[in-house]
XYZ file of C-alpha atoms in Angstrom:
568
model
C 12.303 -18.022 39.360
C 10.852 -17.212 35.933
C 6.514 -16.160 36.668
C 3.826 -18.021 34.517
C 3.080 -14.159 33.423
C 6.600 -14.310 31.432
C 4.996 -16.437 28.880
C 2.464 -16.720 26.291
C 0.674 -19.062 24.058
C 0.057 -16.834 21.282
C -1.487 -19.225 18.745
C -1.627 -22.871 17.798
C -2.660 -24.126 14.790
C -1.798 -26.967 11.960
C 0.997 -27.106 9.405
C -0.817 -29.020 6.413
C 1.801 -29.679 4.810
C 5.771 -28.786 3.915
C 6.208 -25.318 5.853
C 9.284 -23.193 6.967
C 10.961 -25.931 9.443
C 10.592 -28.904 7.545
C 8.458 -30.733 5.095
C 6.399 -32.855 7.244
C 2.676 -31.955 8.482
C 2.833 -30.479 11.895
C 0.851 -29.210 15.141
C 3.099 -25.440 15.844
C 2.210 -22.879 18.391
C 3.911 -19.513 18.207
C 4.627 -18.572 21.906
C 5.954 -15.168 23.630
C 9.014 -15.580 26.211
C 9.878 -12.625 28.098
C 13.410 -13.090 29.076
C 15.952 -16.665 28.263
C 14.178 -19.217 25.852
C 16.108 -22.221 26.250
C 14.441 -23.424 30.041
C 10.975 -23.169 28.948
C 11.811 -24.831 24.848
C 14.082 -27.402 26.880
C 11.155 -28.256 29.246
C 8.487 -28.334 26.331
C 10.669 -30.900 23.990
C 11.147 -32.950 27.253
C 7.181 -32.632 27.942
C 6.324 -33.626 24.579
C 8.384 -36.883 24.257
C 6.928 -38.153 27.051
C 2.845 -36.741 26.402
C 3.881 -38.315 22.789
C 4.446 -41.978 24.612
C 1.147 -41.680 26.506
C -0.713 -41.954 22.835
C 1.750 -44.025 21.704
C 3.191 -41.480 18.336
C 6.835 -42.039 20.034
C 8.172 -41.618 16.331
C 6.547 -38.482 15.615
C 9.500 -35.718 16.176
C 9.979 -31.841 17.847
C 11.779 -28.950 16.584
C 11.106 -24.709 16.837
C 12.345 -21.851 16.168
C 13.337 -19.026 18.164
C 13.082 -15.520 17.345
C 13.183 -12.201 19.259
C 10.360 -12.497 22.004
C 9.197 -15.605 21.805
C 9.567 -19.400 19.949
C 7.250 -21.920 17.374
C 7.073 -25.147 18.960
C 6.447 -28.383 16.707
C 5.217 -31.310 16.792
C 5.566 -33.222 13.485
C 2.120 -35.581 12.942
C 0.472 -38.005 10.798
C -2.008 -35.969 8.518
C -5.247 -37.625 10.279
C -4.303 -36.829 13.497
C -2.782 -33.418 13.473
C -6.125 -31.127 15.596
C -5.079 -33.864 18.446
C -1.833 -33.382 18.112
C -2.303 -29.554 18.604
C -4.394 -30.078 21.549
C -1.562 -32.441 22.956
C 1.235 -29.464 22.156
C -1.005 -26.811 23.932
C -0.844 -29.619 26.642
C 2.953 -30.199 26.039
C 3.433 -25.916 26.762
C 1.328 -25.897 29.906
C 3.803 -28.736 31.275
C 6.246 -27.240 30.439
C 5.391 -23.545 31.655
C 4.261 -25.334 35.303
C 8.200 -27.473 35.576
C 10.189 -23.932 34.737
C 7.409 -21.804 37.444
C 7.084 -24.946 39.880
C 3.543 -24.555 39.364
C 1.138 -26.936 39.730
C 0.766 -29.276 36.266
C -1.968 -31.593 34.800
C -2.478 -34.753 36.873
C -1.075 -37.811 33.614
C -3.867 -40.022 35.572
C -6.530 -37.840 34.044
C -4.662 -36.204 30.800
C -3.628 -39.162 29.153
C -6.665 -40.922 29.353
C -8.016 -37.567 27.211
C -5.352 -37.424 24.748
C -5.862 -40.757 23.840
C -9.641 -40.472 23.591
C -9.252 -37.304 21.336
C -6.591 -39.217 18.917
C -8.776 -42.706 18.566
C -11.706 -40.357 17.353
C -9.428 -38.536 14.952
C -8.188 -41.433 13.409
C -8.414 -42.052 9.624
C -6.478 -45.527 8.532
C -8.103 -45.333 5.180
C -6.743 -41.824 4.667
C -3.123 -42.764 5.549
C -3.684 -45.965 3.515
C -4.654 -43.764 0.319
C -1.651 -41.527 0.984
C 0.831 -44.013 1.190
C -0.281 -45.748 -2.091
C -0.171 -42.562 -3.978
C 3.066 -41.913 -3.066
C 4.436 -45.473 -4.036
C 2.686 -44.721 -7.300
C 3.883 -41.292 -7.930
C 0.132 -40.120 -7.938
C -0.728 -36.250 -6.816
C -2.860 -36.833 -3.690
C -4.508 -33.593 -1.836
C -6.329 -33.705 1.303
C -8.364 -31.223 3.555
C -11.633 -31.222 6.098
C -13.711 -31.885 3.496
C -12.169 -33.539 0.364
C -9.828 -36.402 -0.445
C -8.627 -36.839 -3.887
C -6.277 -38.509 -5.813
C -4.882 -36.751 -9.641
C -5.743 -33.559 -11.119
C -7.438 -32.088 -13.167
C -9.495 -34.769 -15.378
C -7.957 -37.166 -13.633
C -8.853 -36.301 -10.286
C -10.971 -38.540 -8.384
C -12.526 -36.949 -4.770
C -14.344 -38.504 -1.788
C -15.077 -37.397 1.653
C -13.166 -37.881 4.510
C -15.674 -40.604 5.729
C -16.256 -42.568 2.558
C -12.532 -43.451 1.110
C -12.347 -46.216 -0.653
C -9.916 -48.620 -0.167
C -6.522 -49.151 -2.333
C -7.921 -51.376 -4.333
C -10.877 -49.419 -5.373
C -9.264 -46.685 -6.589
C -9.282 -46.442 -10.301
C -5.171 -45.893 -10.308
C -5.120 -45.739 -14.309
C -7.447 -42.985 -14.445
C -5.545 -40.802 -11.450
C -3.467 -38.390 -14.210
C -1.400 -34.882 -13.634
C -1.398 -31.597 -15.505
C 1.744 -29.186 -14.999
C 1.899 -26.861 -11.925
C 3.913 -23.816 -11.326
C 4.066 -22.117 -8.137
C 4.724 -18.440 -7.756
C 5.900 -16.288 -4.669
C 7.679 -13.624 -3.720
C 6.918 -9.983 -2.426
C 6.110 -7.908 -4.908
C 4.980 -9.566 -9.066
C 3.251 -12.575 -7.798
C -0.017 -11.791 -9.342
C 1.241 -10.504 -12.656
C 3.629 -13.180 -13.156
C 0.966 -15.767 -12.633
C -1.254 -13.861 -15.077
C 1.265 -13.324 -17.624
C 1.803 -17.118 -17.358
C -1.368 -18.280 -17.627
C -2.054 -15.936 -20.826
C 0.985 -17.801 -22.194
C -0.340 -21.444 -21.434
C -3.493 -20.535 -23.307
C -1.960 -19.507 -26.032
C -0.343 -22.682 -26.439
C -4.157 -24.365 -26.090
C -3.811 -25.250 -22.572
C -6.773 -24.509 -20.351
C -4.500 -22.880 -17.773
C -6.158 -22.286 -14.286
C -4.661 -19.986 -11.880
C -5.404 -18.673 -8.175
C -4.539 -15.377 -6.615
C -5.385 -12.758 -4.298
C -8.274 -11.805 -6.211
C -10.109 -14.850 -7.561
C -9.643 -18.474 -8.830
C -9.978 -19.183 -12.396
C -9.733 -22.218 -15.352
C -9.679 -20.679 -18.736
C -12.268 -17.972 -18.990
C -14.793 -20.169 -15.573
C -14.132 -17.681 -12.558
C -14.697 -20.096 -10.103
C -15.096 -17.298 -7.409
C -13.795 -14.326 -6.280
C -11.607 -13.563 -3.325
C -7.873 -13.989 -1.998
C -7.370 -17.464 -2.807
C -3.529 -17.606 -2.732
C -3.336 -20.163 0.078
C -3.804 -23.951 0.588
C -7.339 -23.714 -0.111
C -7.227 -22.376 -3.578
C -4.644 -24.483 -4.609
C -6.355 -27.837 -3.798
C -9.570 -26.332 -5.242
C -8.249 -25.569 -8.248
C -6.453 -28.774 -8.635
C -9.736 -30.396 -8.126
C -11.591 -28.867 -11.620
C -11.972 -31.445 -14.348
C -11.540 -29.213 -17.074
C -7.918 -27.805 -15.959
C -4.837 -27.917 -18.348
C -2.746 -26.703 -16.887
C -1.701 -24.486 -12.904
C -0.146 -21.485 -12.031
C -0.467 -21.263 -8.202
C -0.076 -17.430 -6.700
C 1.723 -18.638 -2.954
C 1.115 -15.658 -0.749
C 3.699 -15.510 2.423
C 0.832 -15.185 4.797
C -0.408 -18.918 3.917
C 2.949 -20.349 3.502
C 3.611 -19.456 7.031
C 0.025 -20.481 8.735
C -0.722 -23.561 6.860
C 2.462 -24.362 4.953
C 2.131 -25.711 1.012
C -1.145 -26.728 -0.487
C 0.465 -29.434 -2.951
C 3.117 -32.097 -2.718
C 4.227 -31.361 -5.531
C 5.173 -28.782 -8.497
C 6.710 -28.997 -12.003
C 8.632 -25.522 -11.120
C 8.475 -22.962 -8.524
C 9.244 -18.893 -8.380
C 10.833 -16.408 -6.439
C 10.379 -13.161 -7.576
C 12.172 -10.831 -5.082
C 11.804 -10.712 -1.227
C 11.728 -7.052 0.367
C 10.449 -5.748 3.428
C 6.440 -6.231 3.848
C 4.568 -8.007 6.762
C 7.444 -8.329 8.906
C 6.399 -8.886 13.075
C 3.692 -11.406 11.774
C 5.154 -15.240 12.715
C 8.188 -14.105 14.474
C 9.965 -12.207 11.336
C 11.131 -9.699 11.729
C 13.557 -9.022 8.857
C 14.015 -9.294 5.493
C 17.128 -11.796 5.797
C 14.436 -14.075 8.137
C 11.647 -13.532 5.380
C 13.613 -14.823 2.611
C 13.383 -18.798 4.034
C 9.669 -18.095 4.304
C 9.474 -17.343 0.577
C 11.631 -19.967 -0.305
C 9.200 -22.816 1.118
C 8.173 -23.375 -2.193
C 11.290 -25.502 -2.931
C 10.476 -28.022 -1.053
C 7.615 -29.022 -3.656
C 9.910 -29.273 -6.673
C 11.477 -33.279 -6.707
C 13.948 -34.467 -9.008
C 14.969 -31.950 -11.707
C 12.662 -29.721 -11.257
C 13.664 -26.041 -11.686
C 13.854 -23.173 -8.818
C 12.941 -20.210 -10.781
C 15.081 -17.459 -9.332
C 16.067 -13.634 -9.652
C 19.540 -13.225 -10.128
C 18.930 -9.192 -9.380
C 17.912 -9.883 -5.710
C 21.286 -9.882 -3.554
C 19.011 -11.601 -0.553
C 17.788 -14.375 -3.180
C 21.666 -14.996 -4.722
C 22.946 -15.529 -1.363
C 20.444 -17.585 0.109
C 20.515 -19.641 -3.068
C 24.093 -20.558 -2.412
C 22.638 -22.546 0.768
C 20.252 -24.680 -1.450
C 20.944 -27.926 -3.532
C 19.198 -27.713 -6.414
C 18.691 -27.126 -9.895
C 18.118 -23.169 -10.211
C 17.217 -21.103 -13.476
C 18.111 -17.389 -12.453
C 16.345 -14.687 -14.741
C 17.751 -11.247 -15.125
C 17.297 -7.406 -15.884
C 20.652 -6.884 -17.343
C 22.693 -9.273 -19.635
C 25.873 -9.108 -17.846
C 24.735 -10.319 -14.231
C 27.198 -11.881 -13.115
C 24.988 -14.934 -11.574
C 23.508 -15.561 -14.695
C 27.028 -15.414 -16.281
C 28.524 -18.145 -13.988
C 25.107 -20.607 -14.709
C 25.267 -20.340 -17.902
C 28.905 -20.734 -18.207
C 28.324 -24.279 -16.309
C 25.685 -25.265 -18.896
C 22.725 -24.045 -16.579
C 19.813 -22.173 -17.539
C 18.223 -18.191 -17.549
C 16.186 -15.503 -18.648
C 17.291 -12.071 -19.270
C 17.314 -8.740 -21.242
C 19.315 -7.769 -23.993
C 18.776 -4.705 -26.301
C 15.276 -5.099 -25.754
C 14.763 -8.833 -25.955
C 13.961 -11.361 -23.993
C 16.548 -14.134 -24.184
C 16.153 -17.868 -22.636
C 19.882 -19.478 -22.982
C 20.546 -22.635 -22.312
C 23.248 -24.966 -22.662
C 22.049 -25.621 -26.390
C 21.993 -22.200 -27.355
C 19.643 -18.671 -26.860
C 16.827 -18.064 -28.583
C 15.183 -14.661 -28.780
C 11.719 -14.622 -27.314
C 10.070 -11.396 -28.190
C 10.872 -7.769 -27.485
C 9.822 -5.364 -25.158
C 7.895 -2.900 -27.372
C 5.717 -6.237 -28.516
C 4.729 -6.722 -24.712
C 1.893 -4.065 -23.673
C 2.309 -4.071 -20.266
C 5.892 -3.409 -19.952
C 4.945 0.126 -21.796
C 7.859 -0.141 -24.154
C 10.304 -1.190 -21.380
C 9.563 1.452 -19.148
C 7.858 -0.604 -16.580
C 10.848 -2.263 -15.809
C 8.972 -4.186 -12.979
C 6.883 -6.074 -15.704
C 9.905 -7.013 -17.633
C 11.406 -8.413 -14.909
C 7.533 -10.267 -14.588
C 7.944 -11.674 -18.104
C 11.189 -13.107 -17.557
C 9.543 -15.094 -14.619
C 6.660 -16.154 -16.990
C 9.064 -16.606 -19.788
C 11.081 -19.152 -17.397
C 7.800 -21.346 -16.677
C 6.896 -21.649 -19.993
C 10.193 -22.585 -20.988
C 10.079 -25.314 -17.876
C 6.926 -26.566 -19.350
C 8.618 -26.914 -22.668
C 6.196 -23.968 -24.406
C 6.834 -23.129 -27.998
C 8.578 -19.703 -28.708
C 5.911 -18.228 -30.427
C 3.124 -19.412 -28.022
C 5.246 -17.478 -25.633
C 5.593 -14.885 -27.543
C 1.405 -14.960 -28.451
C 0.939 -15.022 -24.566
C 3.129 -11.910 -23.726
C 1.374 -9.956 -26.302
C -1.992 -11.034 -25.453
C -1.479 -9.581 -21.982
C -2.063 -6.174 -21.572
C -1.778 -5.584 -18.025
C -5.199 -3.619 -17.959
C -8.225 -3.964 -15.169
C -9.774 -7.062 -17.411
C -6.696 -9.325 -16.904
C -4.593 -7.439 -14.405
C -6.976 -5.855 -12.190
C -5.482 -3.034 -9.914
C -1.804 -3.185 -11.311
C -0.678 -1.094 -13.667
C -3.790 -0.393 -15.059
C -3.558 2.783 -17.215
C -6.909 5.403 -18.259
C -6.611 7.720 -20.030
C -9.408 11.270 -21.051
C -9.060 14.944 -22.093
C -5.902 14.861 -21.879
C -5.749 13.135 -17.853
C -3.476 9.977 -17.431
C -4.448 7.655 -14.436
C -2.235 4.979 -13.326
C -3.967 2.810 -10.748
C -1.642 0.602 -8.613
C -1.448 -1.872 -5.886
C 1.923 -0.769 -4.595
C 1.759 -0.846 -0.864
C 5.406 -1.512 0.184
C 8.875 0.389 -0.529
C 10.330 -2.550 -2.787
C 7.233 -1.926 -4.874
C 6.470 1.763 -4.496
C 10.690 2.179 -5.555
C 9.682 0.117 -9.013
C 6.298 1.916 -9.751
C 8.236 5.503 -9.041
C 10.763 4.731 -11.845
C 7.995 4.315 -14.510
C 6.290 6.929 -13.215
C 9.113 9.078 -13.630
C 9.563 8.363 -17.353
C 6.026 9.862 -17.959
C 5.938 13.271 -18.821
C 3.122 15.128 -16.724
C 2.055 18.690 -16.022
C 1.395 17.850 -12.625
C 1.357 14.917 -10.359
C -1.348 13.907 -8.048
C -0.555 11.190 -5.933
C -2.966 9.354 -3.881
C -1.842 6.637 -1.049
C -2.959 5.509 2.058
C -1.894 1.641 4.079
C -3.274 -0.667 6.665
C -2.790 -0.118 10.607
C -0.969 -3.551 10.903
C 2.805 -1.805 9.234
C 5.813 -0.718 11.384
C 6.124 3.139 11.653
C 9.152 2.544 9.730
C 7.633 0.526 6.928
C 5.302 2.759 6.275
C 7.739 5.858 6.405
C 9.832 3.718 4.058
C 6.609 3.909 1.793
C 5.934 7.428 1.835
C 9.490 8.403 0.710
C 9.331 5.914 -2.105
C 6.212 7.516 -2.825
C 7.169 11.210 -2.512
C 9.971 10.677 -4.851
C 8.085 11.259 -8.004
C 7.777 15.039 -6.644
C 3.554 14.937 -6.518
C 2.157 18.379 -6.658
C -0.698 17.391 -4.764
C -0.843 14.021 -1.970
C -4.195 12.857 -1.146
C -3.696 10.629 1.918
C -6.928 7.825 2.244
C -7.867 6.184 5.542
C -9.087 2.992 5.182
C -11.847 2.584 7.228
C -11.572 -1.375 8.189
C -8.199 -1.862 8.061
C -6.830 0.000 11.575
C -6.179 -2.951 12.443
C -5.262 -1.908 16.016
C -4.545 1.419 15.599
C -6.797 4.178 15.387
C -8.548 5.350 12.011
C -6.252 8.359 11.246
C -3.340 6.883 12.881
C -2.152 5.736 9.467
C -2.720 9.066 7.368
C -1.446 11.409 10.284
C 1.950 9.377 10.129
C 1.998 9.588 5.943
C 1.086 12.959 6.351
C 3.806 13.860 9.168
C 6.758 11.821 6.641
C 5.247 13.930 4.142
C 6.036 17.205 5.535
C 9.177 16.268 6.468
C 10.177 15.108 3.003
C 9.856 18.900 2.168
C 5.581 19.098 1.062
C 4.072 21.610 2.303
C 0.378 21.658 4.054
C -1.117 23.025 1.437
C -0.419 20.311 -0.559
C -1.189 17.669 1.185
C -4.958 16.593 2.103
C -6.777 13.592 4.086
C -9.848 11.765 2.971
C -12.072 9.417 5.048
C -11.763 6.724 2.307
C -10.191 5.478 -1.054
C -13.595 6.608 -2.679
C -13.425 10.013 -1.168
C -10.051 10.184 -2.104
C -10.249 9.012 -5.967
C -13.357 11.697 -6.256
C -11.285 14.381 -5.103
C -8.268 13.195 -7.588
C -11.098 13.205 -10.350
C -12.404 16.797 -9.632
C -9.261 18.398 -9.769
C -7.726 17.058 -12.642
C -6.712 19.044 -15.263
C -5.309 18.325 -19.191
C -1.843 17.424 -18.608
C -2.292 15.920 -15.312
C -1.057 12.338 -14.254
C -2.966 11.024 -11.384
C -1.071 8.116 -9.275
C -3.818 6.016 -7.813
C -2.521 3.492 -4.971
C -5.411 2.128 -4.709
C -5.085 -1.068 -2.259
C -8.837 -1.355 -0.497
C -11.893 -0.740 -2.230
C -10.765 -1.294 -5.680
C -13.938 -1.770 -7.747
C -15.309 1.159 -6.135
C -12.463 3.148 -7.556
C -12.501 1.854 -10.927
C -15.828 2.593 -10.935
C -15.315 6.020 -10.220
C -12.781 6.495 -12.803
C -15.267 5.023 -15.964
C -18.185 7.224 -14.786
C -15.233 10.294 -14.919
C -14.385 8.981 -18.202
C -17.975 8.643 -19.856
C -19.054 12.294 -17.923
C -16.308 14.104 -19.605
């Protein structure tokens, strides 16, 4: 007989809108299941049809998940309803957990009565009303705790949750759209969106964006912060002066709260790799790679999957998918891109230098990579493969060439418009890269430009949160170590154990260090990233390259580095 200590409700929250399982809204909890899975998931659908007949949502549905350790449990519900319908899958579980322990269960005399009490004070007709007409009208409609809107952009309309209007009130006319791309993937999210939006502006769109750092319309930062999840999107949706939206879609929100919009005019994938994995039950790259995907499920009609043809994990996945994909490329010959376009599909890719979009009316020749700053001439190979992502959105949004090609060369990948990637100093003779590479796939990328740079000497400086596998962080360091640094200068990161201890994280870089062949004396711990980038700064020499992975603390180290420049 299984013992109630076998299982564990780890978390329960709501799916807001299409997520990894399915596209409808949704009350999940992730639970642990030491030993078989199917008695306890069999019990909990059975408890859940009939707690789903005491409040009467008989037609909502079930489904999960099951992964190593545990299961997410689901409970599909209307969108004003869905923090009852939580509380009645938390009460669903404890059935459920007292039918496969035989222990004693919640008396339905007392329960139901609850339920129903917590789901008539939930209610929202007027919400579900306004949702259902914008649907029938084709109208973008975005809801959360505090806001209710219909359009975007200058034609958005808001209201509260309490105050809706009813159908008829709603100035329909007036409720208008602007183009929306959405952007995800593991490593390139941020610069792709970037590059993007530097392109829409220079085709006179007022192109808003959101991202890990801050939210933005034009040159308006409307504040500051990682706003790559449901949140940001609706907020930026919401601004009146907004041409046009590139949406950075961080794994981390697709999986908690699912997608923030409907809707989308085209969608990305830029690679999946190995990062995060444990968190949500995934625990592999071939398990991530539906999680990134989510994305799809916003793109209706015609709408084009942006992926890369370079990514074996992406290609085969792909295969599983019905719908209308434009693959970009690093080489010209990919096969993948060879058999679209021979069916009169759609890419991006390089060619002696040039970006190409092909079609089934022809190829035209963007612009080349010397006339792109941030791909250094081509050597950053990872930024190419960036600009044939950007390329591919403005090409879905039916951008002119030479806007495109205006856009690329406006962006120079610096800390004004690419803050903490790729951002290049340079003083008496001392190069400083400062990066955000904090996992293999991206570390492998940023160590191939790095190696086309000709240095003296190489001082590399890393450090990563407690919340990595041993492995991926091993993974890291050898990545890392395979520019051949002279000098490693390992950074704790004081807030970021994240259940380890402080100098868990550097002893472990510092142990795969030595055993990649550094020795001691080259190899030194700092208490922080600032202590860290000081030390870089002091011993730098003419001829030096400094490798800055900089991933907490990142003003602070800029800082550093201008009050280096303007001492010297």
């Amino acid at each position: 007989m299984p013992e109630p200590d076998d299982y564990r409700l780890d978390d329960s929250r709501r799916l807001t809108g299409g997520n990894l399982y399915w596209d409808r809204p949704s009350a999940i909890i992730d639970v642990s299941i030491e030993g078989d899975q199917v008695p306890i998931v069999t019990a909990w659908e059975a408890a859940a049809a009939d707690w789903l007949a005491c409040v009467g949502y008989e037609d909502q549905k079930t489904t999960h998940r099951l992964f190593e350790g545990g299961a997410s449990l689901l409970i599909s519900a209307p969108i004003d309803v869905l923090y009852s319908m939580c509380e009645l899958n938390e009460v669903a579980w404890a059935t459920a957990l007292a039918a496969v322990c035989n222990t004693e269960s919640s008396d339905p005399a007392e329960e139901c009565p609850r339920l129903n009490r917590l789901f008539d004070e939930e209610r929202n007709p007027p919400l579900l009303a306004l949702q259902a007409e914008a649907r029938r009208r084709g109208v973008p409609f975005l809801w959360d705790d505090d806001e209710v809107s219909v359009g975007y952009g200058a034609g958005a309309t808001v209201w509260t949750p309490d105050a809706l209007p009813s159908i008829d009130e709603v100035d329909w006319d007036r409720a208008g759209s602007v183009p929306v791309a959405m952007v995800t993937g593991t490593n390139g999210k941020s610069t792709t969106v970037r590059m993007t939006a530097s392109i829409l502006e220079a085709a006179g769109l007022n192109a808003g964006l959101t991202s890990t750092d801050f939210i933005r319309v034009g040159e308006r930062t409307i504040d500051t912060g990682d706003y790559s999840g449901t949140g940001g999107a609706r907020m930026l949706m919401r601004q009146p002066d907004l041409g046009a939206a590139v949406l950075e879609v961080a794994r981390g929100g697709l999986l908690r709260r699912g997608l923030g919009l409907e809707r989308a005019d085209v969608a990305v994938v830029t690679n999946v790799a190995a990062d995060h994995l444990g968190d949500y039950g995934i625990y592999t790259v071939e398990e991530l790679i539906p999680a990134k995907f989510i994305v799809h499920r916003a793109l209706l009609g015609d709408a084009p999957l942006v992926l890369n043809a370079d990514d074996e994990g992406i290609v085969a996945y792909a295969a599983t998918l019905e719908q209308r994909i434009h693959w970009f490329s690093l080489e010209s010959d990919n096969a993948v891109v060879g058999r679209a376009l021979a069916a009169n599909g759609s890419a991006c890719f390089l060619r002696d230098g040039w970006l190409i979009y092909a079609d089934g009316s022809g190829q035209r020749e963007i612009t080349h990579v010397r006339d792109i700053p941030s791909t250094f001439e081509g050597a950053a190979r990872y930024n190419v493969a960036n600009a044939l992502a950007a390329v591919s959105i403005a090409c879905a949004f039916d951008i002119p060439t030479a806007a495109i090609r205006r856009g690329l060369q406006a962006f120079r990948g610096d800390e004004s418009d690419n803050p903490g990637r790729g951002n290049w100093f340079e003083h008496l003779g001392v190069r400083i890269l400062v990066d955000f590479a904090h996992n293999e796939h991206g570390m492998v990328a940023l160590a191939d430009m790095v190696r086309r740079m000709p240095s003296r000497r190489i001082t590399l400086l890393m450090g990563q949160a407690g919340d990595r596998p041993d492995k991926d962080i091993a993974d890291l360091v050898r990545a890392a170590c395979s520019i051949d640094p002279d000098t490693l200068l390992i950074a704790a990161l004081p807030g970021y154990e994240r259940g380890r201890e402080l100098m868990d994280v550097p002893n472990l870089i510092r142990d795969e260090a030595l055993a990649l062949g550094l020795g001691k004396e080259q190899i030194e711990i700092l208490g922080s990233p600032e202590e860290a980038v000081q030390q870089a700064l002091k011993q730098a020499r003419a001829g030096d390259l400094l490798v800055l992975l900089v991933l907490t603390r990142r003003q602070q180290a800029l800082d550093l580095i201008h009050r280096y420049i303007g001492d010297n």
